[in-house]
Amino acid sequence: MPFDFDLLVIGAGSGGVRLARTAAGLGAKVAVVEGGPLGGTCVNVGCVPKKLLVYASEFPHMAQLAGGFGFDFGSPSFDWSRLIENKNNEILRLNGIYENLLHKAGVEIINGWARFVDAHTIRVNASTFSARYVVIATGGKPFVPHIPGHEHVITSNEVFFLPELPKRVSVVGGGYIAVEFAGIFNGLGVQTELVYRRDLILRGFDNEVRRFVSDQIEQSGVAIRTEETIEEIHKQADGSLQLNYGSGDRGEVDLVLCATGRIPNTHNLGLEPLGVQLKPNGAVLVDEAFRSSVPHILAIGDVIDRVALTPVALAEGMFVAHSLFGETPEPLDYDAIPTAVFCQPNIACVGLTEETAVQKFGTLDIYTSAFRPMKHTLGNDPGRMFLKLIVSAKDQVVVGAHMVGQDAGEIVQGLAIAIKAGLTKRQFDRTIGIHPTAAEEFVTLRQPTRQIR
């Protein structure tokens, strides 16, 4: 029996859309199923709207700096509802762009939630569709611990639609999402605390970077409560929330934002009866070609819980499209993936942390620089920047680059090419810097801060 489609993609997030468009361009008959707005988490409740809110939260700081440069803006006012309305309009515009891209590529859009009927057939609403290949690209969703009162918290999904800006916020978590939103709220004038159960925020990043950025975040006004938990939440008569901490302390806030991780979105897809193997957290288990234990059912993006970054999902989508309908591509390389955290100050890094590099190479040369950026000098801002290069002592290859400071993501993206190419410290040293910039520090670091032997 012929199939309705060569490829059916479940989920129209960044990875799913790229996969569908690329496969259609290679001649496949493709459909994509989506029950929500096009663009997935990144466009609707993730990277894009979050970055817009980060920009908004930086304006008060810029206004403070402006005085040192001769500008006086008086008493600025802020309208949260206008920001959210403008953000919503921009997201709607992007939704339309995604729809046009799919239509122009010849991809059929099926609106609704998919569930497998059998290994080649899914049901959406009252209709069924069959496909030679099915790719699961349903992403992830926020995880909320079931503590007493958890029904009173919100997640990163809801924060973008708050009707008004709260005066006091408790952000629970220590990962990049928690840290970014703590910076957003704090920058907009909200009394903000960050509650994290471990001893240092941003687990997985370089420890020296973690300590530096933690100090800078606290200096900006965020109260960081490490080795602490919230055990109970009680909603009071005036709408405020009473918090009972694990330490025995009590607090009162207007909003609790829970950013304690994300889990793969595989619930209710009907995968288990088909024999599709899942990890304990619900992620689809796939091989190097992104095939599940049922070979014609594949999965990409956050739902496989490999590297939860939009550009990685895009690369995985293109890989699958070409492997199914074009020439077999080279296996994806997950080494030296650049990443950024849009906290305040920003973090960006590529390559290895010092802790990982020591385990891999044993001997290292570490180069660091911490300084107050030029923009802060006239503005009398004590905030500092931090740059770090990690070099293998044996062959002098630069294996890691880390930065804390304004526009870190913009700068480290260029460095990612150098790290990926395996350039040496000598090649960095022979590169002329652009003066006066913070980025030039990466090519003017001459003496190691310390050596690990």
Tab-separated table of C-alpha atoms in Angstrom:
chain	number	residue	atom	x	y	z
A	1	MET	CA	0.000	0.000	0.000
A	2	PRO	CA	1.470	3.395	-0.948
A	3	PHE	CA	2.178	5.872	1.822
A	4	ASP	CA	0.578	9.306	2.031
A	5	PHE	CA	4.002	10.887	2.546
A	6	ASP	CA	7.658	9.998	2.202
A	7	LEU	CA	8.350	11.830	5.442
A	8	LEU	CA	6.128	12.933	8.278
A	9	VAL	CA	7.673	15.195	10.913
A	10	ILE	CA	5.982	15.463	14.298
A	11	GLY	CA	6.804	18.910	15.653
A	12	ALA	CA	7.359	22.213	13.842
A	13	GLY	CA	10.116	23.607	15.998
A	14	SER	CA	13.420	24.775	14.572
A	15	GLY	CA	14.770	21.280	13.923
A	16	GLY	CA	11.518	19.899	12.548
A	17	VAL	CA	10.974	22.799	10.167
A	18	ARG	CA	14.561	22.667	8.870
A	19	LEU	CA	14.265	18.916	8.360
A	20	ALA	CA	10.929	19.215	6.532
A	21	ARG	CA	12.107	22.012	4.240
A	22	THR	CA	15.409	20.313	3.414
A	23	ALA	CA	13.754	16.956	2.703
A	24	ALA	CA	11.156	18.604	0.459
A	25	GLY	CA	13.967	20.364	-1.398
A	26	LEU	CA	15.510	16.936	-2.035
A	27	GLY	CA	12.291	15.777	-3.699
A	28	ALA	CA	10.476	14.076	-0.832
A	29	LYS	CA	6.758	14.457	-0.203
A	30	VAL	CA	6.679	15.888	3.300
A	31	ALA	CA	4.165	16.848	5.970
A	32	VAL	CA	4.738	18.383	9.368
A	33	VAL	CA	2.325	18.029	12.293
A	34	GLU	CA	2.074	20.750	14.927
A	35	GLY	CA	-0.542	21.388	17.587
A	36	GLY	CA	0.820	24.743	18.695
A	37	PRO	CA	2.275	27.803	16.995
A	38	LEU	CA	4.974	27.193	14.412
A	39	GLY	CA	8.569	27.611	15.526
A	40	GLY	CA	8.450	25.527	18.685
A	41	THR	CA	9.991	26.526	21.998
A	42	CYS	CA	12.777	28.682	20.546
A	43	VAL	CA	10.519	31.055	18.650
A	44	ASN	CA	7.525	31.139	20.986
A	45	VAL	CA	8.657	30.624	24.595
A	46	GLY	CA	12.417	30.316	24.403
A	47	CYS	CA	15.447	31.857	22.733
A	48	VAL	CA	13.757	34.625	20.748
A	49	PRO	CA	11.340	36.192	23.267
A	50	LYS	CA	13.856	35.661	26.064
A	51	LYS	CA	16.525	37.610	24.157
A	52	LEU	CA	14.001	40.410	23.563
A	53	LEU	CA	13.347	40.579	27.308
A	54	VAL	CA	17.083	40.559	27.977
A	55	TYR	CA	17.455	43.591	25.715
A	56	ALA	CA	14.647	45.335	27.604
A	57	SER	CA	16.256	44.609	30.967
A	58	GLU	CA	19.553	46.160	29.840
A	59	PHE	CA	18.122	49.606	29.108
A	60	PRO	CA	17.965	50.781	32.757
A	61	HIS	CA	21.651	49.952	33.148
A	62	MET	CA	22.492	51.795	29.941
A	63	ALA	CA	20.541	54.805	31.196
A	64	GLN	CA	22.634	54.765	34.375
A	65	LEU	CA	25.848	54.685	32.362
A	66	ALA	CA	24.639	57.509	30.125
A	67	GLY	CA	25.162	60.139	32.814
A	68	GLY	CA	28.915	59.658	32.654
A	69	PHE	CA	28.779	60.385	28.944
A	70	GLY	CA	26.868	63.628	29.365
A	71	PHE	CA	23.316	62.417	28.842
A	72	ASP	CA	20.427	62.974	31.256
A	73	PHE	CA	17.182	61.149	30.508
A	74	GLY	CA	15.348	62.340	33.599
A	75	SER	CA	13.144	59.732	35.278
A	76	PRO	CA	12.451	56.993	32.722
A	77	SER	CA	9.246	54.954	32.999
A	78	PHE	CA	8.675	51.366	31.960
A	79	ASP	CA	5.504	49.765	30.584
A	80	TRP	CA	5.584	45.962	30.903
A	81	SER	CA	2.326	45.516	28.982
A	82	ARG	CA	3.725	47.424	26.001
A	83	LEU	CA	6.849	45.267	25.995
A	84	ILE	CA	4.780	42.065	26.040
A	85	GLU	CA	2.453	43.355	23.309
A	86	ASN	CA	5.383	44.251	21.069
A	87	LYS	CA	7.018	40.903	21.818
A	88	ASN	CA	3.795	39.088	20.907
A	89	ASN	CA	3.556	40.956	17.604
A	90	GLU	CA	7.121	40.014	16.734
A	91	ILE	CA	6.499	36.348	17.534
A	92	LEU	CA	3.363	36.357	15.373
A	93	ARG	CA	5.451	37.786	12.545
A	94	LEU	CA	7.968	34.964	12.944
A	95	ASN	CA	5.175	32.367	13.061
A	96	GLY	CA	4.024	33.692	9.695
A	97	ILE	CA	7.535	33.479	8.273
A	98	TYR	CA	7.797	29.836	9.318
A	99	GLU	CA	4.443	29.098	7.702
A	100	ASN	CA	5.486	30.778	4.450
A	101	LEU	CA	8.802	28.915	4.413
A	102	LEU	CA	7.033	25.571	4.742
A	103	HIS	CA	4.437	26.402	2.087
A	104	LYS	CA	7.076	27.618	-0.366
A	105	ALA	CA	9.023	24.403	0.150
A	106	GLY	CA	5.911	22.357	-0.645
A	107	VAL	CA	5.517	20.970	2.875
A	108	GLU	CA	1.964	20.216	3.999
A	109	ILE	CA	1.126	21.556	7.456
A	110	ILE	CA	-1.218	19.408	9.535
A	111	ASN	CA	-2.626	21.208	12.578
A	112	GLY	CA	-3.186	19.084	15.675
A	113	TRP	CA	-1.546	16.642	18.056
A	114	ALA	CA	-0.142	13.396	16.693
A	115	ARG	CA	-0.355	9.888	18.134
A	116	PHE	CA	0.916	6.707	16.544
A	117	VAL	CA	-1.686	4.215	15.358
A	118	ASP	CA	0.930	1.792	14.066
A	119	ALA	CA	4.578	1.977	13.078
A	120	HIS	CA	3.866	3.905	9.854
A	121	THR	CA	0.607	5.663	10.710
A	122	ILE	CA	-0.331	8.532	12.982
A	123	ARG	CA	-3.676	9.974	13.945
A	124	VAL	CA	-4.258	13.723	14.111
A	125	ASN	CA	-7.704	14.703	15.350
A	126	ALA	CA	-10.062	12.428	13.378
A	127	SER	CA	-7.702	11.814	10.441
A	128	THR	CA	-4.909	9.315	9.869
A	129	PHE	CA	-1.755	9.757	7.805
A	130	SER	CA	0.865	7.249	6.755
A	131	ALA	CA	4.502	7.813	5.939
A	132	ARG	CA	7.564	5.846	4.906
A	133	TYR	CA	9.580	7.648	7.570
A	134	VAL	CA	8.398	9.419	10.706
A	135	VAL	CA	10.654	11.804	12.611
A	136	ILE	CA	9.848	12.840	16.171
A	137	ALA	CA	10.873	16.468	16.765
A	138	THR	CA	8.588	17.339	19.656
A	139	GLY	CA	11.223	19.063	21.809
A	140	GLY	CA	11.014	19.347	25.561
A	141	LYS	CA	8.969	20.973	28.292
A	142	PRO	CA	9.714	22.473	31.707
A	143	PHE	CA	9.922	20.167	34.696
A	144	VAL	CA	8.345	21.298	37.970
A	145	PRO	CA	9.084	19.422	41.220
A	146	HIS	CA	5.900	18.352	42.999
A	147	ILE	CA	6.419	20.150	46.264
A	148	PRO	CA	3.424	21.308	48.325
A	149	GLY	CA	2.117	24.416	46.604
A	150	HIS	CA	3.707	23.691	43.229
A	151	GLU	CA	0.452	24.722	41.568
A	152	HIS	CA	1.298	28.333	42.429
A	153	VAL	CA	4.564	28.454	40.452
A	154	ILE	CA	5.047	29.364	36.827
A	155	THR	CA	7.630	28.123	34.314
A	156	SER	CA	9.496	29.739	31.453
A	157	ASN	CA	6.465	28.964	29.255
A	158	GLU	CA	4.179	31.300	31.211
A	159	VAL	CA	6.604	34.066	32.118
A	160	PHE	CA	6.328	35.622	28.655
A	161	PHE	CA	2.618	36.252	29.143
A	162	LEU	CA	2.478	37.721	32.644
A	163	PRO	CA	-0.232	40.407	32.770
A	164	GLU	CA	1.919	42.613	35.003
A	165	LEU	CA	5.469	42.774	36.297
A	166	PRO	CA	5.759	41.462	39.876
A	167	LYS	CA	7.601	43.410	42.553
A	168	ARG	CA	9.295	40.401	44.214
A	169	VAL	CA	10.380	37.211	42.449
A	170	SER	CA	12.000	33.977	43.514
A	171	VAL	CA	13.649	32.094	40.649
A	172	VAL	CA	14.268	28.435	41.472
A	173	GLY	CA	17.163	26.728	39.695
A	174	GLY	CA	20.796	27.304	38.854
A	175	GLY	CA	20.984	26.539	35.142
A	176	TYR	CA	21.146	29.007	32.286
A	177	ILE	CA	17.364	29.523	32.078
A	178	ALA	CA	17.107	30.388	35.778
A	179	VAL	CA	20.127	32.679	35.669
A	180	GLU	CA	18.899	34.486	32.554
A	181	PHE	CA	15.458	35.187	33.987
A	182	ALA	CA	16.923	36.317	37.293
A	183	GLY	CA	18.890	38.880	35.285
A	184	ILE	CA	15.819	39.951	33.315
A	185	PHE	CA	13.722	40.552	36.419
A	186	ASN	CA	16.531	42.257	38.287
A	187	GLY	CA	17.315	44.510	35.346
A	188	LEU	CA	13.685	45.602	35.180
A	189	GLY	CA	13.729	46.661	38.823
A	190	VAL	CA	12.168	43.573	40.423
A	191	GLN	CA	13.475	42.436	43.814
A	192	THR	CA	14.962	39.121	42.729
A	193	GLU	CA	16.397	36.067	44.456
A	194	LEU	CA	17.879	32.960	42.874
A	195	VAL	CA	17.417	29.756	44.870
A	196	TYR	CA	19.698	26.850	43.967
A	197	ARG	CA	20.190	23.562	45.769
A	198	ARG	CA	23.912	23.214	44.918
A	199	ASP	CA	26.883	25.312	46.012
A	200	LEU	CA	27.541	27.171	42.733
A	201	ILE	CA	25.277	28.147	39.831
A	202	LEU	CA	25.701	27.096	36.181
A	203	ARG	CA	26.854	23.521	36.646
A	204	GLY	CA	28.707	22.254	33.590
A	205	PHE	CA	30.436	25.541	32.806
A	206	ASP	CA	34.041	26.303	33.680
A	207	ASN	CA	34.343	26.670	37.460
A	208	GLU	CA	36.386	29.873	37.283
A	209	VAL	CA	33.757	31.379	34.996
A	210	ARG	CA	31.003	30.230	37.343
A	211	ARG	CA	32.582	31.905	40.345
A	212	PHE	CA	33.279	35.134	38.462
A	213	VAL	CA	29.790	35.473	37.000
A	214	SER	CA	28.155	34.566	40.314
A	215	ASP	CA	29.974	37.467	41.976
A	216	GLN	CA	28.993	39.828	39.152
A	217	ILE	CA	25.330	38.778	39.300
A	218	GLU	CA	25.206	39.326	43.052
A	219	GLN	CA	26.900	42.695	42.623
A	220	SER	CA	24.157	43.660	40.152
A	221	GLY	CA	21.511	43.107	42.825
A	222	VAL	CA	20.330	39.492	42.580
A	223	ALA	CA	20.306	37.686	45.932
A	224	ILE	CA	21.741	34.216	45.271
A	225	ARG	CA	20.765	31.587	47.850
A	226	THR	CA	22.911	28.524	47.188
A	227	GLU	CA	22.587	25.179	48.976
A	228	GLU	CA	18.967	26.086	49.536
A	229	THR	CA	15.591	24.709	48.482
A	230	ILE	CA	11.962	25.743	48.660
A	231	GLU	CA	10.026	23.036	50.476
A	232	GLU	CA	6.527	24.563	50.582
A	233	ILE	CA	4.629	27.412	48.950
A	234	HIS	CA	1.506	28.908	50.503
A	235	LYS	CA	-0.697	31.407	48.698
A	236	GLN	CA	-1.877	34.129	51.046
A	237	ALA	CA	-5.070	36.180	51.090
A	238	ASP	CA	-3.478	39.156	49.322
A	239	GLY	CA	-2.157	36.932	46.516
A	240	SER	CA	1.453	36.910	47.708
A	241	LEU	CA	3.329	33.634	48.204
A	242	GLN	CA	4.878	32.524	51.469
A	243	LEU	CA	7.957	30.363	50.966
A	244	ASN	CA	9.232	27.799	53.438
A	245	TYR	CA	12.900	27.110	52.713
A	246	GLY	CA	14.783	23.912	53.451
A	247	SER	CA	17.045	25.834	55.824
A	248	GLY	CA	14.056	26.765	57.987
A	249	ASP	CA	13.888	30.354	56.748
A	250	ARG	CA	10.681	31.898	55.477
A	251	GLY	CA	10.157	34.461	52.746
A	252	GLU	CA	7.437	36.249	50.860
A	253	VAL	CA	7.319	36.994	47.134
A	254	ASP	CA	4.761	37.804	44.465
A	255	LEU	CA	5.939	35.215	41.944
A	256	VAL	CA	7.893	31.948	41.895
A	257	LEU	CA	9.475	31.013	38.576
A	258	CYS	CA	10.574	27.384	38.507
A	259	ALA	CA	13.468	26.728	36.114
A	260	THR	CA	14.627	23.349	37.382
A	261	GLY	CA	15.256	21.649	34.066
A	262	ARG	CA	13.376	20.344	31.051
A	263	ILE	CA	12.208	16.877	30.061
A	264	PRO	CA	11.668	15.368	26.589
A	265	ASN	CA	8.146	15.776	25.248
A	266	THR	CA	7.204	12.178	24.381
A	267	HIS	CA	4.140	11.747	26.586
A	268	ASN	CA	1.040	10.438	24.823
A	269	LEU	CA	2.722	9.852	21.451
A	270	GLY	CA	2.040	6.119	21.670
A	271	LEU	CA	5.691	5.100	21.277
A	272	GLU	CA	5.945	2.308	23.832
A	273	PRO	CA	3.538	-0.147	22.106
A	274	LEU	CA	5.601	0.179	18.922
A	275	GLY	CA	8.772	-0.904	20.677
A	276	VAL	CA	10.480	2.482	20.487
A	277	GLN	CA	13.040	2.483	23.282
A	278	LEU	CA	13.094	5.484	25.603
A	279	LYS	CA	15.609	6.660	28.168
A	280	PRO	CA	14.434	6.813	31.813
A	281	ASN	CA	13.584	10.511	31.385
A	282	GLY	CA	11.409	9.805	28.330
A	283	ALA	CA	13.958	10.782	25.668
A	284	VAL	CA	13.962	8.766	22.454
A	285	LEU	CA	17.031	6.532	22.269
A	286	VAL	CA	18.687	6.938	18.849
A	287	ASP	CA	21.870	5.846	17.085
A	288	GLU	CA	24.388	7.995	15.176
A	289	ALA	CA	21.947	8.256	12.254
A	290	PHE	CA	19.124	9.331	14.642
A	291	ARG	CA	17.207	6.108	14.084
A	292	SER	CA	15.239	4.733	17.021
A	293	SER	CA	14.928	1.047	17.847
A	294	VAL	CA	12.265	1.037	15.095
A	295	PRO	CA	14.526	2.049	12.170
A	296	HIS	CA	12.037	4.065	10.114
A	297	ILE	CA	11.068	6.107	13.207
A	298	LEU	CA	13.739	8.710	13.875
A	299	ALA	CA	14.123	11.577	16.343
A	300	ILE	CA	16.066	14.845	16.534
A	301	GLY	CA	16.452	17.862	18.797
A	302	ASP	CA	15.667	18.203	22.472
A	303	VAL	CA	13.504	15.083	22.446
A	304	ILE	CA	16.650	12.911	22.211
A	305	ASP	CA	18.258	14.759	25.163
A	306	ARG	CA	21.674	14.987	23.555
A	307	VAL	CA	22.581	18.684	23.170
A	308	ALA	CA	19.556	20.921	23.758
A	309	LEU	CA	20.501	23.859	21.534
A	310	THR	CA	18.583	25.225	18.555
A	311	PRO	CA	21.570	25.232	16.139
A	312	VAL	CA	22.245	21.602	17.055
A	313	ALA	CA	18.641	20.656	16.240
A	314	LEU	CA	19.007	22.447	12.901
A	315	ALA	CA	22.165	20.463	12.107
A	316	GLU	CA	20.487	17.210	13.131
A	317	GLY	CA	17.502	18.003	10.918
A	318	MET	CA	19.694	18.616	7.879
A	319	PHE	CA	21.662	15.441	8.603
A	320	VAL	CA	18.504	13.313	8.679
A	321	ALA	CA	17.067	14.909	5.523
A	322	HIS	CA	20.237	14.198	3.558
A	323	SER	CA	20.698	10.707	4.995
A	324	LEU	CA	17.135	9.716	4.026
A	325	PHE	CA	16.765	11.470	0.675
A	326	GLY	CA	20.225	12.575	-0.450
A	327	GLU	CA	23.828	11.487	-0.092
A	328	THR	CA	24.865	10.081	3.271
A	329	PRO	CA	26.491	12.922	5.231
A	330	GLU	CA	29.417	12.657	7.621
A	331	PRO	CA	28.407	11.911	11.231
A	332	LEU	CA	27.631	15.016	13.271
A	333	ASP	CA	30.488	16.303	15.373
A	334	TYR	CA	29.357	17.439	18.822
A	335	ASP	CA	32.807	18.642	19.894
A	336	ALA	CA	33.502	22.367	20.384
A	337	ILE	CA	29.901	23.548	20.147
A	338	PRO	CA	29.833	27.244	21.090
A	339	THR	CA	27.174	28.351	23.534
A	340	ALA	CA	26.089	31.483	25.365
A	341	VAL	CA	24.145	32.408	28.471
A	342	PHE	CA	22.370	35.753	28.177
A	343	CYS	CA	22.605	36.575	31.841
A	344	GLN	CA	24.011	39.914	32.945
A	345	PRO	CA	26.871	39.962	32.259
A	346	ASN	CA	26.704	37.549	29.310
A	347	ILE	CA	28.672	34.313	29.205
A	348	ALA	CA	29.945	32.583	26.085
A	349	CYS	CA	32.282	29.656	25.644
A	350	VAL	CA	33.560	27.127	23.142
A	351	GLY	CA	35.625	24.015	23.681
A	352	LEU	CA	36.654	22.487	26.984
A	353	THR	CA	36.358	23.738	30.526
A	354	GLU	CA	39.535	23.704	32.590
A	355	GLU	CA	38.197	20.768	34.603
A	356	THR	CA	37.518	18.663	31.485
A	357	ALA	CA	40.749	19.713	29.787
A	358	VAL	CA	42.832	18.571	32.777
A	359	GLN	CA	41.243	15.143	32.587
A	360	LYS	CA	41.856	14.915	28.836
A	361	PHE	CA	45.330	16.445	28.481
A	362	GLY	CA	46.845	16.478	31.973
A	363	THR	CA	49.109	19.476	31.406
A	364	LEU	CA	47.714	22.915	30.545
A	365	ASP	CA	48.630	26.561	30.205
A	366	ILE	CA	45.844	28.820	31.482
A	367	TYR	CA	45.575	32.430	30.320
A	368	THR	CA	43.100	34.789	31.986
A	369	SER	CA	42.283	38.477	32.059
A	370	ALA	CA	39.801	40.351	34.248
A	371	PHE	CA	39.209	44.067	33.784
A	372	ARG	CA	36.660	46.847	33.828
A	373	PRO	CA	35.425	47.517	30.269
A	374	MET	CA	35.942	50.956	28.776
A	375	LYS	CA	32.228	51.737	28.702
A	376	HIS	CA	32.074	51.383	32.482
A	377	THR	CA	34.877	53.838	33.225
A	378	LEU	CA	32.992	57.068	32.541
A	379	GLY	CA	29.776	55.549	33.825
A	380	ASN	CA	31.478	54.695	37.123
A	381	ASP	CA	30.217	51.090	36.961
A	382	PRO	CA	32.268	48.534	38.953
A	383	GLY	CA	31.195	45.646	36.705
A	384	ARG	CA	34.072	43.651	35.221
A	385	MET	CA	34.748	41.330	32.288
A	386	PHE	CA	36.626	38.041	32.270
A	387	LEU	CA	38.388	36.194	29.443
A	388	LYS	CA	40.076	32.822	29.535
A	389	LEU	CA	42.029	30.619	27.122
A	390	ILE	CA	42.838	26.991	27.905
A	391	VAL	CA	45.870	25.642	26.044
A	392	SER	CA	47.195	22.102	25.855
A	393	ALA	CA	50.769	22.387	27.106
A	394	LYS	CA	51.989	19.509	24.946
A	395	ASP	CA	51.198	20.972	21.513
A	396	GLN	CA	50.005	24.497	22.429
A	397	VAL	CA	46.605	23.964	20.772
A	398	VAL	CA	43.914	26.249	22.202
A	399	VAL	CA	41.246	23.839	23.442
A	400	GLY	CA	38.885	26.227	25.208
A	401	ALA	CA	37.841	29.879	25.153
A	402	HIS	CA	35.555	31.484	27.727
A	403	MET	CA	34.244	35.008	28.182
A	404	VAL	CA	32.059	36.881	30.651
A	405	GLY	CA	30.951	40.322	29.520
A	406	GLN	CA	28.848	42.344	27.123
A	407	ASP	CA	28.442	40.813	23.647
A	408	ALA	CA	30.272	37.659	24.713
A	409	GLY	CA	28.198	35.556	22.319
A	410	GLU	CA	29.014	37.794	19.374
A	411	ILE	CA	32.745	37.572	20.114
A	412	VAL	CA	33.031	33.879	20.933
A	413	GLN	CA	31.154	32.861	17.777
A	414	GLY	CA	34.219	33.979	15.810
A	415	LEU	CA	36.580	32.246	18.205
A	416	ALA	CA	34.628	29.018	17.692
A	417	ILE	CA	36.053	28.779	14.180
A	418	ALA	CA	39.589	29.002	15.553
A	419	ILE	CA	38.928	26.393	18.242
A	420	LYS	CA	37.240	24.066	15.748
A	421	ALA	CA	40.180	24.472	13.378
A	422	GLY	CA	42.623	23.472	16.127
A	423	LEU	CA	44.678	26.647	16.046
A	424	THR	CA	47.627	27.046	18.381
A	425	LYS	CA	48.396	29.761	20.910
A	426	ARG	CA	51.169	30.989	18.587
A	427	GLN	CA	48.603	31.562	15.838
A	428	PHE	CA	46.453	33.509	18.293
A	429	ASP	CA	49.517	35.564	19.267
A	430	ARG	CA	50.336	36.364	15.626
A	431	THR	CA	46.845	37.734	15.065
A	432	ILE	CA	46.565	41.518	15.249
A	433	GLY	CA	43.905	42.749	17.648
A	434	ILE	CA	41.236	45.377	17.022
A	435	HIS	CA	41.857	48.260	19.393
A	436	PRO	CA	40.259	49.380	21.626
A	437	THR	CA	37.998	46.364	22.124
A	438	ALA	CA	37.533	43.708	24.757
A	439	ALA	CA	37.940	41.027	22.084
A	440	GLU	CA	41.561	41.990	21.437
A	441	GLU	CA	42.451	40.506	24.825
A	442	PHE	CA	42.106	37.052	23.288
A	443	VAL	CA	45.107	37.736	21.016
A	444	THR	CA	47.214	39.760	23.450
A	445	LEU	CA	47.448	37.291	26.350
A	446	ARG	CA	51.185	36.615	26.462
A	447	GLN	CA	52.017	35.073	29.842
A	448	PRO	CA	50.105	32.163	31.401
A	449	THR	CA	48.210	33.034	34.562
A	450	ARG	CA	49.086	29.571	35.807
A	451	GLN	CA	50.404	26.280	34.498
A	452	ILE	CA	49.072	22.838	35.356
A	453	ARG	CA	51.785	20.199	35.237
